[in-house]
Short mmCIF file of C-alpha atoms in Angstrom, two decimals:
data_model
loop_
_atom_site.label_atom_id
_atom_site.label_comp_id
_atom_site.label_asym_id
_atom_site.label_seq_id
_atom_site.Cartn_x
_atom_site.Cartn_y
_atom_site.Cartn_z
CA UNK A 1339 -55.55 5.75 100.81
CA UNK A 1340 -54.83 4.85 97.19
CA UNK A 1341 -57.91 4.02 95.14
CA UNK A 1342 -58.03 1.04 92.83
CA UNK A 1343 -57.78 3.36 89.84
CA UNK A 1344 -54.50 4.83 91.16
CA UNK A 1345 -52.68 1.53 91.49
CA UNK A 1346 -50.25 0.38 88.81
CA UNK A 1347 -51.73 -2.16 86.38
CA UNK A 1348 -51.32 -5.76 87.47
CA UNK A 1349 -48.65 -7.66 85.61
CA UNK A 1350 -50.85 -10.68 84.97
CA UNK A 1351 -53.50 -8.51 83.26
CA UNK A 1352 -51.03 -6.94 80.88
CA UNK A 1353 -48.49 -9.72 80.48
CA UNK A 1354 -49.24 -10.13 76.78
CA UNK A 1355 -49.78 -6.45 75.92
CA UNK A 1356 -47.19 -4.76 73.72
CA UNK A 1357 -46.08 -1.16 73.47
CA UNK A 1358 -44.46 1.14 70.94
CA UNK A 1359 -42.97 4.57 71.67
CA UNK A 1360 -42.52 7.19 68.95
CA UNK A 1361 -40.09 9.91 70.02
CA UNK A 1362 -39.77 13.40 68.55
CA UNK A 1363 -37.47 16.27 69.50
CA UNK A 1364 -34.43 16.67 71.68
CA UNK A 1365 -32.18 14.50 73.84
CA UNK A 1366 -34.38 15.20 76.83
CA UNK A 1367 -37.30 13.56 75.02
CA UNK A 1368 -35.14 10.60 74.01
CA UNK A 1369 -34.15 10.10 77.64
CA UNK A 1370 -37.77 10.55 78.78
CA UNK A 1371 -38.75 7.81 76.34
CA UNK A 1372 -36.23 5.51 78.00
CA UNK A 1373 -38.10 6.19 81.24
CA UNK A 1374 -41.48 5.62 79.61
CA UNK A 1375 -40.22 2.28 78.32
CA UNK A 1376 -38.97 1.40 81.81
CA UNK A 1377 -42.32 2.33 83.35
CA UNK A 1378 -44.30 0.26 80.86
CA UNK A 1379 -42.07 -2.78 81.20
CA UNK A 1380 -42.20 -2.42 84.99
CA UNK A 1381 -46.00 -2.54 84.64
CA UNK A 1382 -45.88 -5.74 82.59
CA UNK A 1383 -45.89 -4.52 78.98
CA UNK A 1384 -43.40 -5.81 76.43
CA UNK A 1385 -42.01 -3.97 73.47
CA UNK A 1386 -43.62 -4.63 70.10
CA UNK A 1387 -41.40 -6.07 67.36
CA UNK A 1388 -39.47 -3.58 65.23
CA UNK A 1389 -41.50 -2.31 62.30
CA UNK A 1390 -44.86 -2.99 63.90
CA UNK A 1391 -46.03 0.44 62.67
CA UNK A 1392 -48.88 0.99 65.06
CA UNK A 1393 -49.78 -2.66 65.58
CA UNK A 1394 -48.84 -2.54 69.29
CA UNK A 1395 -51.52 -2.67 71.98
CA UNK A 1396 -50.31 0.69 73.29
CA UNK A 1397 -48.76 3.38 71.08
CA UNK A 1398 -47.17 6.32 72.92
CA UNK A 1399 -46.25 9.59 71.20
CA UNK A 1400 -43.56 11.54 73.06
CA UNK A 1401 -43.95 14.89 71.33
CA UNK A 1402 -41.97 18.06 70.67
CA UNK A 1403 -43.55 21.52 70.39
CA UNK A 1404 -40.70 23.65 69.08
CA UNK A 1405 -41.48 23.47 65.37
CA UNK A 1406 -44.26 25.39 63.65
CA UNK A 1407 -45.86 22.27 62.16
CA UNK A 1408 -45.40 19.98 65.18
CA UNK A 1409 -49.13 19.72 65.80
CA UNK A 1410 -49.91 18.94 62.15
CA UNK A 1411 -47.40 16.11 62.23
CA UNK A 1412 -48.91 14.70 65.41
CA UNK A 1413 -52.51 14.82 64.20
CA UNK A 1414 -51.50 13.29 60.89
CA UNK A 1415 -49.93 10.35 62.72
CA UNK A 1416 -52.92 10.05 65.04
CA UNK A 1417 -55.24 10.06 62.03
CA UNK A 1418 -53.25 7.22 60.50
CA UNK A 1419 -53.82 5.15 63.64
CA UNK A 1420 -57.56 5.89 63.96
CA UNK A 1421 -58.79 3.07 61.68
CA UNK A 1422 -56.39 0.60 63.30
CA UNK A 1423 -57.70 1.49 66.72
CA UNK A 1424 -61.32 1.23 65.53
CA UNK A 1425 -60.68 -2.31 64.29
CA UNK A 1426 -58.76 -3.47 67.38
CA UNK A 1427 -60.74 -3.40 70.63
CA UNK A 1428 -58.45 -2.73 73.58
CA UNK A 1429 -55.80 -0.80 71.65
CA UNK A 1430 -54.76 2.41 73.41
CA UNK A 1431 -53.04 5.61 72.25
CA UNK A 1432 -51.23 8.00 74.60
CA UNK A 1433 -49.76 11.43 73.85
CA UNK A 1434 -47.13 12.99 76.11
CA UNK A 1435 -44.24 15.44 75.93
CA UNK A 1436 -44.06 19.14 75.21
CA UNK A 1437 -46.95 19.36 72.74
CA UNK A 1438 -49.20 17.56 75.21
CA UNK A 1439 -48.14 20.00 77.93
CA UNK A 1440 -48.97 22.90 75.61
CA UNK A 1441 -52.20 21.75 73.95
CA UNK A 1442 -53.79 19.76 76.80
CA UNK A 1443 -57.52 19.30 76.13
CA UNK A 1444 -57.14 20.27 72.47
CA UNK A 1445 -55.63 16.88 71.63
CA UNK A 1446 -58.67 14.89 72.76
CA UNK A 1447 -61.01 17.35 71.03
CA UNK A 1448 -59.19 16.99 67.71
CA UNK A 1449 -58.48 13.27 68.09
CA UNK A 1450 -61.18 11.81 70.38
CA UNK A 1451 -59.80 8.30 69.89
CA UNK A 1452 -56.75 9.21 72.04
CA UNK A 1453 -56.95 7.49 75.44
CA UNK A 1454 -54.34 9.33 77.52
CA UNK A 1455 -52.75 12.79 77.46
CA UNK A 1456 -49.96 13.44 79.97
CA UNK A 1457 -47.44 16.23 80.40
CA UNK A 1458 -43.71 16.70 80.84
CA UNK A 1459 -44.00 16.88 84.63
CA UNK A 1460 -45.89 13.64 85.26
CA UNK A 1461 -44.56 10.98 82.91
CA UNK A 1462 -44.51 8.58 85.84
CA UNK A 1463 -48.32 8.44 85.74
CA UNK A 1464 -48.55 6.83 82.30
CA UNK A 1465 -49.26 3.22 83.41
CA UNK A 1466 -51.90 4.39 85.90
CA UNK A 1467 -53.58 6.63 83.33
CA UNK A 1468 -53.67 3.82 80.76
CA UNK A 1469 -55.32 1.50 83.28
CA UNK A 1470 -57.79 4.19 84.37
CA UNK A 1471 -58.73 4.87 80.73
CA UNK A 1472 -59.25 1.15 80.17
CA UNK A 1473 -61.44 0.68 83.26
CA UNK A 1474 -63.45 3.89 82.94
CA UNK A 1475 -63.63 3.69 79.13
CA UNK A 1476 -62.97 7.40 78.69
CA UNK A 1477 -59.96 9.57 77.87
CA UNK A 1478 -57.69 10.58 80.74
CA UNK A 1479 -56.03 14.00 80.55
CA UNK A 1480 -53.61 14.79 83.35
CA UNK A 1481 -51.18 17.69 83.04
CA UNK A 1482 -49.17 18.61 86.12
CA UNK A 1483 -48.14 22.25 86.39
CA UNK A 1484 -44.87 21.51 88.16
CA UNK A 1485 -42.48 18.60 88.54
CA UNK A 1486 -43.93 15.88 90.78
CA UNK A 1487 -40.69 13.93 91.20
CA UNK A 1488 -37.33 14.12 89.49
CA UNK A 1489 -37.66 11.80 86.47
CA UNK A 1490 -34.44 9.92 87.25
CA UNK A 1491 -36.25 8.24 90.15
CA UNK A 1492 -38.40 6.39 87.59
CA UNK A 1493 -37.60 2.98 86.07
CA UNK A 1494 -35.51 3.35 82.93
CA UNK A 1495 -35.02 0.96 80.00
CA UNK A 1496 -31.83 2.28 78.42
CA UNK A 1497 -31.19 1.85 74.73
CA UNK A 1498 -27.44 1.32 75.02
CA UNK A 1499 -25.52 -1.13 77.20
CA UNK A 1500 -22.31 0.90 77.10
CA UNK A 1501 -23.35 4.58 76.91
CA UNK A 1502 -26.02 6.39 78.90
CA UNK A 1503 -27.71 9.74 79.43
CA UNK A 1504 -27.66 11.04 83.00
CA UNK A 1505 -30.01 13.94 83.65
CA UNK A 1506 -28.62 16.48 86.12
CA UNK A 1507 -31.38 19.09 85.81
CA UNK A 1508 -34.70 19.74 84.17
CA UNK A 1509 -36.25 22.99 83.06
CA UNK A 1510 -34.65 26.28 82.09
CA UNK A 1511 -34.46 29.79 83.62
CA UNK A 1512 -33.67 31.56 80.33
CA UNK A 1513 -36.22 33.55 78.33
CA UNK A 1514 -34.95 33.18 74.75
CA UNK A 1515 -37.60 34.66 72.47
CA UNK A 1516 -37.50 31.74 70.00
CA UNK A 1517 -37.87 29.00 72.63
CA UNK A 1518 -40.94 27.65 74.40
CA UNK A 1519 -39.08 25.24 76.70
CA UNK A 1520 -39.40 27.24 79.96
CA UNK A 1521 -43.19 27.37 79.53
CA UNK A 1522 -43.39 23.60 79.00
CA UNK A 1523 -40.58 22.22 81.14
CA UNK A 1524 -40.70 24.83 83.89
CA UNK A 1525 -37.94 26.55 85.83
CA UNK A 1526 -34.63 24.80 86.34
CA UNK A 1527 -34.64 22.10 88.98
CA UNK A 1528 -31.28 20.57 89.91
CA UNK A 1529 -30.63 17.10 91.24
CA UNK A 1530 -28.45 16.67 94.30
CA UNK A 1531 -24.83 15.92 93.32
CA UNK A 1532 -24.84 12.76 95.44
CA UNK A 1533 -27.86 11.39 93.59
CA UNK A 1534 -26.23 12.07 90.21
CA UNK A 1535 -22.97 10.40 91.19
CA UNK A 1536 -24.82 7.44 92.68
CA UNK A 1537 -26.65 6.92 89.38
CA UNK A 1538 -23.40 7.12 87.43
CA UNK A 1539 -21.68 4.65 89.76
CA UNK A 1540 -24.61 2.24 89.39
CA UNK A 1541 -24.42 2.54 85.60
CA UNK A 1542 -20.67 1.89 85.60
CA UNK A 1543 -21.25 -1.18 87.78
CA UNK A 1544 -23.61 -2.45 85.05
CA UNK A 1545 -20.91 -2.00 82.40
CA UNK A 1546 -21.57 1.53 81.09
CA UNK A 1547 -18.29 3.28 80.26
CA UNK A 1548 -19.54 6.56 78.74
CA UNK A 1549 -22.07 8.96 80.20
CA UNK A 1550 -23.50 12.20 78.88
CA UNK A 1551 -24.64 14.71 81.49
CA UNK A 1552 -27.92 16.13 80.27
CA UNK A 1553 -29.78 19.35 80.96
CA UNK A 1554 -31.64 22.00 79.02
CA UNK A 1555 -28.96 24.42 80.25
CA UNK A 1556 -26.51 21.91 81.61
CA UNK A 1557 -23.76 24.24 82.81
CA UNK A 1558 -26.21 26.38 84.78
CA UNK A 1559 -26.32 23.42 87.14
CA UNK A 1560 -25.99 24.72 90.67
CA UNK A 1561 -28.21 27.78 90.33
CA UNK A 1562 -31.05 25.91 92.00
CA UNK A 1563 -28.87 24.63 94.85
CA UNK A 1564 -26.90 27.83 95.38
CA UNK A 1565 -23.44 26.80 94.15
CA UNK A 1566 -22.09 28.62 91.10
CA UNK A 1567 -19.22 26.15 90.72
CA UNK A 1568 -21.37 23.04 91.11
CA UNK A 1569 -21.01 21.99 87.49
CA UNK A 1570 -17.20 22.10 87.44
CA UNK A 1571 -17.18 20.21 90.76
CA UNK A 1572 -19.47 17.60 89.24
CA UNK A 1573 -17.13 17.13 86.27
CA UNK A 1574 -14.16 16.68 88.60
CA UNK A 1575 -16.14 14.20 90.72
CA UNK A 1576 -16.90 12.17 87.58
CA UNK A 1577 -13.16 11.95 87.04
CA UNK A 1578 -12.83 10.00 90.29
CA UNK A 1579 -15.27 7.24 89.35
CA UNK A 1580 -13.29 4.10 88.62
CA UNK A 1581 -14.29 2.47 85.32
CA UNK A 1582 -15.91 5.58 83.86
CA UNK A 1583 -13.89 6.17 80.69
CA UNK A 1584 -15.73 9.01 78.95
CA UNK A 1585 -17.77 11.96 80.19
CA UNK A 1586 -19.63 14.37 77.91
CA UNK A 1587 -22.34 16.97 78.47
CA UNK A 1588 -25.00 18.86 76.53
CA UNK A 1589 -26.15 21.54 76.03
CA UNK A 1590 -24.34 24.41 77.76
CA UNK A 1591 -25.12 28.12 77.48
CA UNK A 1592 -22.37 30.69 76.83
CA UNK A 1593 -23.68 32.88 79.65
CA UNK A 1594 -22.85 30.22 82.25
CA UNK A 1595 -19.64 28.92 80.69
CA UNK A 1596 -17.10 30.03 83.27
CA UNK A 1597 -13.35 29.56 83.59
CA UNK A 1598 -13.71 26.93 86.32
CA UNK A 1599 -15.63 24.72 83.85
CA UNK A 1600 -12.88 25.07 81.24
CA UNK A 1601 -10.27 24.17 83.86
CA UNK A 1602 -12.26 21.14 84.98
CA UNK A 1603 -12.56 19.94 81.37
CA UNK A 1604 -8.83 20.35 80.77
CA UNK A 1605 -7.74 18.77 84.06
CA UNK A 1606 -10.14 15.81 84.27
CA UNK A 1607 -8.82 13.01 82.02
CA UNK A 1608 -12.14 11.28 81.34
CA UNK A 1609 -13.95 14.50 80.36
CA UNK A 1610 -13.73 14.36 76.59
CA UNK A 1611 -12.12 17.13 74.48
CA UNK A 1612 -15.39 18.07 72.86
CA UNK A 1613 -17.80 20.93 73.39
CA UNK A 1614 -21.19 21.79 71.95
CA UNK A 1615 -21.66 25.55 72.40
CA UNK A 1616 -24.83 27.02 70.83
CA UNK A 1617 -24.18 30.31 69.01
CA UNK A 1618 -27.61 30.91 67.41
CA UNK A 1619 -26.40 34.17 65.78
CA UNK A 1620 -23.17 36.11 65.43
CA UNK A 1621 -24.94 39.46 65.35
CA UNK A 1622 -25.13 41.45 68.58
CA UNK A 1623 -28.48 43.10 67.66
CA UNK A 1624 -30.01 39.72 66.81
CA UNK A 1625 -28.61 38.14 69.98
CA UNK A 1626 -30.27 40.97 71.91
CA UNK A 1627 -33.57 40.37 70.10
CA UNK A 1628 -33.23 36.69 70.94
CA UNK A 1629 -32.61 37.60 74.60
CA UNK A 1630 -29.32 35.78 74.52
CA UNK A 1631 -27.26 37.18 77.37
CA UNK A 1632 -23.88 37.22 75.57
CA UNK A 1633 -22.48 38.97 72.54
CA UNK A 1634 -20.08 37.99 69.75
CA UNK A 1635 -16.96 39.02 71.65
CA UNK A 1636 -17.92 36.97 74.70
CA UNK A 1637 -18.68 33.90 72.58
CA UNK A 1638 -15.40 34.03 70.65
CA UNK A 1639 -13.56 34.61 73.92
CA UNK A 1640 -14.93 31.34 75.30
CA UNK A 1641 -13.87 29.48 72.16
CA UNK A 1642 -10.38 30.96 72.39
CA UNK A 1643 -10.01 29.90 76.04
CA UNK A 1644 -11.25 26.37 75.35
CA UNK A 1645 -8.86 25.92 72.42
CA UNK A 1646 -5.94 27.24 74.50
CA UNK A 1647 -6.68 24.87 77.37
CA UNK A 1648 -7.66 21.87 75.21
CA UNK A 1649 -5.80 22.17 71.87
CA UNK A 1650 -7.45 19.14 70.23
CA UNK A 1651 -10.99 20.02 71.31
CA UNK A 1652 -13.71 19.71 68.67
CA UNK A 1653 -16.32 22.42 69.04
CA UNK A 1654 -19.79 22.25 67.52
CA UNK A 1655 -22.69 24.68 67.63
CA UNK A 1656 -26.29 25.52 66.76
CA UNK A 1657 -27.15 28.42 64.43
CA UNK A 1658 -30.52 29.88 63.49
CA UNK A 1659 -30.76 31.62 60.10
CA UNK A 1660 -33.46 34.17 59.31
CA UNK A 1661 -34.51 35.25 62.79
CA UNK A 1662 -37.02 38.15 62.57
CA UNK A 1663 -35.25 41.41 61.73
CA UNK A 1664 -32.04 39.74 60.52
CA UNK A 1665 -30.34 41.88 57.88
CA UNK A 1666 -27.61 40.87 55.46
CA UNK A 1667 -25.10 42.58 57.76
CA UNK A 1668 -26.40 40.56 60.70
CA UNK A 1669 -25.98 37.40 58.67
CA UNK A 1670 -22.45 38.41 57.67
CA UNK A 1671 -21.60 38.65 61.39
CA UNK A 1672 -22.74 35.05 61.81
CA UNK A 1673 -20.50 33.98 58.93
CA UNK A 1674 -17.64 35.90 60.57
CA UNK A 1675 -18.03 33.95 63.82
CA UNK A 1676 -18.17 30.67 61.89
CA UNK A 1677 -14.89 31.54 60.17
CA UNK A 1678 -13.23 32.59 63.43
CA UNK A 1679 -14.47 29.70 65.59
CA UNK A 1680 -13.86 27.01 62.96
CA UNK A 1681 -16.50 24.67 64.29
CA UNK A 1682 -15.98 20.98 63.68
CA UNK A 1683 -19.72 20.75 63.07
CA UNK A 1684 -22.71 23.09 63.08
CA UNK A 1685 -26.38 22.22 63.38
CA UNK A 1686 -28.00 24.88 61.23
CA UNK A 1687 -31.70 25.70 61.27
CA UNK A 1688 -33.92 27.96 59.23
CA UNK A 1689 -35.97 30.02 61.65
CA UNK A 1690 -39.55 28.83 61.96
CA UNK A 1691 -42.22 30.23 64.23
CA UNK A 1692 -42.67 28.41 67.48
CA UNK A 1693 -46.24 29.00 68.62
CA UNK A 1694 -46.36 30.71 71.98
CA UNK A 1695 -42.95 32.40 71.69
CA UNK A 1696 -42.35 36.18 71.51
CA UNK A 1697 -40.38 35.81 68.26
CA UNK A 1698 -43.44 34.41 66.49
CA UNK A 1699 -45.16 37.79 66.92
CA UNK A 1700 -42.16 39.99 66.06
CA UNK A 1701 -42.11 42.38 63.12
CA UNK A 1702 -39.58 41.78 60.37
CA UNK A 1703 -40.33 38.12 59.59
CA UNK A 1704 -37.88 37.17 56.83
CA UNK A 1705 -39.24 35.84 53.50
CA UNK A 1706 -38.67 32.13 53.00
CA UNK A 1707 -36.64 32.71 49.83
CA UNK A 1708 -34.18 34.98 51.66
CA UNK A 1709 -33.85 32.57 54.57
CA UNK A 1710 -33.20 29.66 52.21
CA UNK A 1711 -30.49 31.55 50.31
CA UNK A 1712 -28.69 32.55 53.51
CA UNK A 1713 -29.02 29.05 54.88
CA UNK A 1714 -27.38 27.57 51.79
CA UNK A 1715 -24.46 30.00 52.07
CA UNK A 1716 -23.97 29.13 55.73
CA UNK A 1717 -24.10 25.38 55.08
CA UNK A 1718 -21.58 25.70 52.24
CA UNK A 1719 -19.15 27.63 54.45
CA UNK A 1720 -19.49 25.22 57.35
CA UNK A 1721 -19.06 22.20 55.07
CA UNK A 1722 -15.79 23.69 53.83
CA UNK A 1723 -14.56 24.34 57.37
CA UNK A 1724 -15.65 20.92 58.67
CA UNK A 1725 -13.73 19.24 55.87
CA UNK A 1726 -10.62 21.34 56.48
CA UNK A 1727 -10.73 20.60 60.21
CA UNK A 1728 -11.23 16.88 59.56
CA UNK A 1729 -8.26 16.82 57.20
CA UNK A 1730 -6.10 17.89 60.14
CA UNK A 1731 -6.94 14.54 61.74
CA UNK A 1732 -5.29 12.51 58.97
CA UNK A 1733 -2.22 10.75 60.35
CA UNK A 1734 -3.37 10.95 63.96
CA UNK A 1735 -3.63 7.81 66.07
CA UNK A 1736 -6.96 7.71 67.90
CA UNK A 1737 -8.68 5.52 70.45
CA UNK A 1738 -12.23 4.79 69.33
CA UNK A 1739 -15.10 3.46 71.36
CA UNK A 1740 -16.79 1.01 69.02
CA UNK A 1741 -20.37 2.08 68.30
CA UNK A 1742 -23.48 0.17 67.39
CA UNK A 1743 -25.51 1.16 64.33
CA UNK A 1744 -23.65 4.37 63.47
CA UNK A 1745 -22.11 3.22 60.20
CA UNK A 1746 -24.96 2.77 57.74
CA UNK A 1747 -22.67 1.18 55.14
CA UNK A 1748 -20.59 -0.94 57.52
CA UNK A 1749 -22.05 -4.24 56.31
CA UNK A 1750 -21.27 -3.55 52.64
CA UNK A 1751 -17.85 -1.96 53.27
CA UNK A 1752 -16.74 -4.58 55.83
CA UNK A 1753 -15.98 -1.80 58.29
CA UNK A 1754 -16.96 -0.95 61.84
CA UNK A 1755 -17.54 2.49 63.29
CA UNK A 1756 -16.57 4.24 66.48
CA UNK A 1757 -16.35 7.61 68.19
CA UNK A 1758 -13.07 9.37 68.83
CA UNK A 1759 -12.59 11.19 72.15
CA UNK A 1760 -13.64 14.44 70.44
CA UNK A 1761 -16.79 12.64 69.19
CA UNK A 1762 -15.78 12.53 65.53
CA UNK A 1763 -17.21 9.49 63.76
CA UNK A 1764 -14.54 7.16 62.40
CA UNK A 1765 -15.14 4.17 60.13
CA UNK A 1766 -12.35 1.59 60.43
CA UNK A 1767 -11.33 -1.69 58.84
CA UNK A 1768 -12.89 -4.64 60.60
CA UNK A 1769 -10.12 -6.60 62.36
CA UNK A 1770 -9.82 -10.38 62.33
CA UNK A 1771 -10.55 -10.67 66.04
CA UNK A 1772 -13.98 -10.05 67.48
CA UNK A 1773 -14.78 -6.44 68.34
CA UNK A 1774 -17.96 -5.55 70.21
CA UNK A 1775 -19.76 -2.23 70.71
CA UNK A 1776 -18.27 -0.69 73.84
CA UNK A 1777 -14.80 -2.11 73.18
CA UNK A 1778 -11.94 0.28 72.39
CA UNK A 1779 -9.73 0.11 69.30
CA UNK A 1780 -6.66 2.11 68.30
CA UNK A 1781 -6.45 3.21 64.68
CA UNK A 1782 -4.61 5.64 62.42
CA UNK A 1783 -6.74 8.07 60.42
CA UNK A 1784 -6.04 7.83 56.68
CA UNK A 1785 -8.82 9.87 55.03
CA UNK A 1786 -11.14 12.74 55.91
CA UNK A 1787 -14.62 13.62 54.64
CA UNK A 1788 -16.68 16.56 55.91
CA UNK A 1789 -18.71 14.45 58.33
CA UNK A 1790 -16.57 11.41 59.07
CA UNK A 1791 -13.05 9.98 59.06
CA UNK A 1792 -11.67 6.71 57.69
CA UNK A 1793 -8.99 4.44 59.12
CA UNK A 1794 -8.31 2.14 56.20
CA UNK A 1795 -5.21 0.42 57.60
CA UNK A 1796 -5.13 -2.45 60.07
CA UNK A 1797 -6.39 -1.86 63.59
CA UNK A 1798 -3.38 -1.19 65.79
CA UNK A 1799 -4.87 -2.47 69.04
CA UNK A 1800 -8.11 -3.92 70.44
CA UNK A 1801 -9.02 -3.53 74.10
CA UNK A 1802 -11.92 -5.64 75.31
CA UNK A 1803 -13.88 -3.78 77.95
CA UNK A 1804 -16.53 -4.31 80.60
CA UNK A 1805 -18.77 -2.19 78.38
CA UNK A 1806 -18.31 -4.71 75.58
CA UNK A 1807 -19.12 -7.48 78.04
CA UNK A 1808 -22.33 -5.64 78.97
CA UNK A 1809 -23.31 -5.29 75.32
CA UNK A 1810 -22.63 -9.00 74.72
CA UNK A 1811 -24.73 -9.97 77.75
CA UNK A 1812 -27.66 -7.80 76.67
CA UNK A 1813 -27.49 -9.16 73.12
CA UNK A 1814 -27.56 -12.73 74.42
CA UNK A 1815 -30.56 -11.90 76.63
CA UNK A 1816 -32.45 -10.43 73.68
CA UNK A 1817 -31.68 -13.48 71.56
CA UNK A 1818 -33.10 -15.75 74.28
CA UNK A 1819 -36.45 -13.93 74.35
CA UNK A 1820 -39.41 -15.56 72.57
CA UNK A 1821 -40.00 -14.34 69.02
CA UNK A 1822 -41.85 -11.04 68.93
CA UNK A 1823 -40.97 -10.04 72.48
CA UNK A 1824 -38.06 -7.61 72.25
CA UNK A 1825 -37.51 -5.40 75.26
CA UNK A 1826 -36.29 -1.84 75.05
CA UNK A 1827 -36.92 1.46 73.36
CA UNK A 1828 -37.57 1.81 69.62
CA UNK A 1829 -34.27 2.58 67.93
CA UNK A 1830 -33.44 6.26 68.27
CA UNK A 1831 -29.65 6.08 68.34
CA UNK A 1832 -26.94 5.66 70.93
CA UNK A 1833 -26.62 8.66 73.23
CA UNK A 1834 -24.45 11.38 71.75
CA UNK A 1835 -23.55 14.75 73.13
CA UNK A 1836 -24.65 16.50 69.98
CA UNK A 1837 -28.26 17.23 69.03
CA UNK A 1838 -29.54 14.23 67.18
CA UNK A 1839 -32.52 15.92 65.61
CA UNK A 1840 -33.10 19.40 64.29
CA UNK A 1841 -34.89 21.95 66.38
CA UNK A 1842 -34.90 19.90 69.56
CA UNK A 1843 -35.85 21.69 72.74
CA UNK A 1844 -32.43 21.03 74.25
CA UNK A 1845 -31.07 23.45 71.65
CA UNK A 1846 -30.02 26.29 73.91
#
């Protein structure tokens, strides 16, 4: 029998209580925060107004543990909230995510004003833990050691009306020496294909026209269910869903990137010509030290096959500079791969110790000054290549899905912004007719910068879509809410297939 403390909070008790979620880390955390928002709203909470800065009744930190100073950042933010909590009886603070999974009881010891600590495997317990902390007037720490239920079964309050994350697996079976994800997220657990496709079909019925398949090692999908070609089959199945215009995925691992996946990408029209393929290093000795199960030749071979099958594909990557033991020759090998692969974009990171990882204890830690100098050389090279590759887009006619909030200067330049099929960001002249996020426009590229394109001429065509209708409906619903009651997740950006923040734990 369920005790009173295990029941979800009653809606009438919490009908006026507000929440705020602060999200750190990778796409998986962003998607988890959508679920946390859904859980809280399902329990009767409402989102605090934008810019409330800790004035909500419940503040939730969804943390990341992959950076060396992650804990310092968390405790600094918790310290900032301590006086607010002391002056506001009934305010609650919850800490979840990877750092909570790692530090457990330490959080309450260092910040005794925290009410709830929950882990990556039991995010569904947040409303119950908040209520239990309120009734018992003591901190609740509950960290599950393994996944209790696949998170996609939980209520979700999605940020975007037209684009959505769809998680196909959680956890990771790799043992990369710089990464702590397997220890915090556990071994890979795959969803059943039918459940994934049912979620996608439901999203499309609501107006979503772009989905991003999400997993810590997304193309290893199938290892848990015993089908090595499960991921390519899933991509092809997505191609049969009527109304689904764009399919993306992140992040794959070169080890599991097989020819059947390349064929599925090339032969499935709604799978976009874009690939994020983490390199990490171009040096075989460093890749071995990282426990990356591929070498330079294998990586470049994948890139060559993808470009042959999908000529206009844009390929991006992740690179770590200054891994322990990296020599100048090792670094030169990384630069060689960058020149050969000609990435459209690279997310470059200076190596920093991740507590609890083998690399943090390795000999040969590189001095900060050396790492910085190499990093600057890498960034300069990649900037040059990104610009050259973008210049090749000038004169092309592209279909863009109109985006919301991606052009920071759109209001002053009288432009709108959208994503090309290969995920390049394009700013275009605002047409006379109404264009909504989720609609599709056709433009001709007239100018290239390293990180975006411009279409300065008139829009060639506007196609109103069901996704645009969904955005318009959601906007109207928000406008009809009473002042100060805005539902949804704090703004963290529309789902993209590329890492949105540096060092996220989906970086594979």
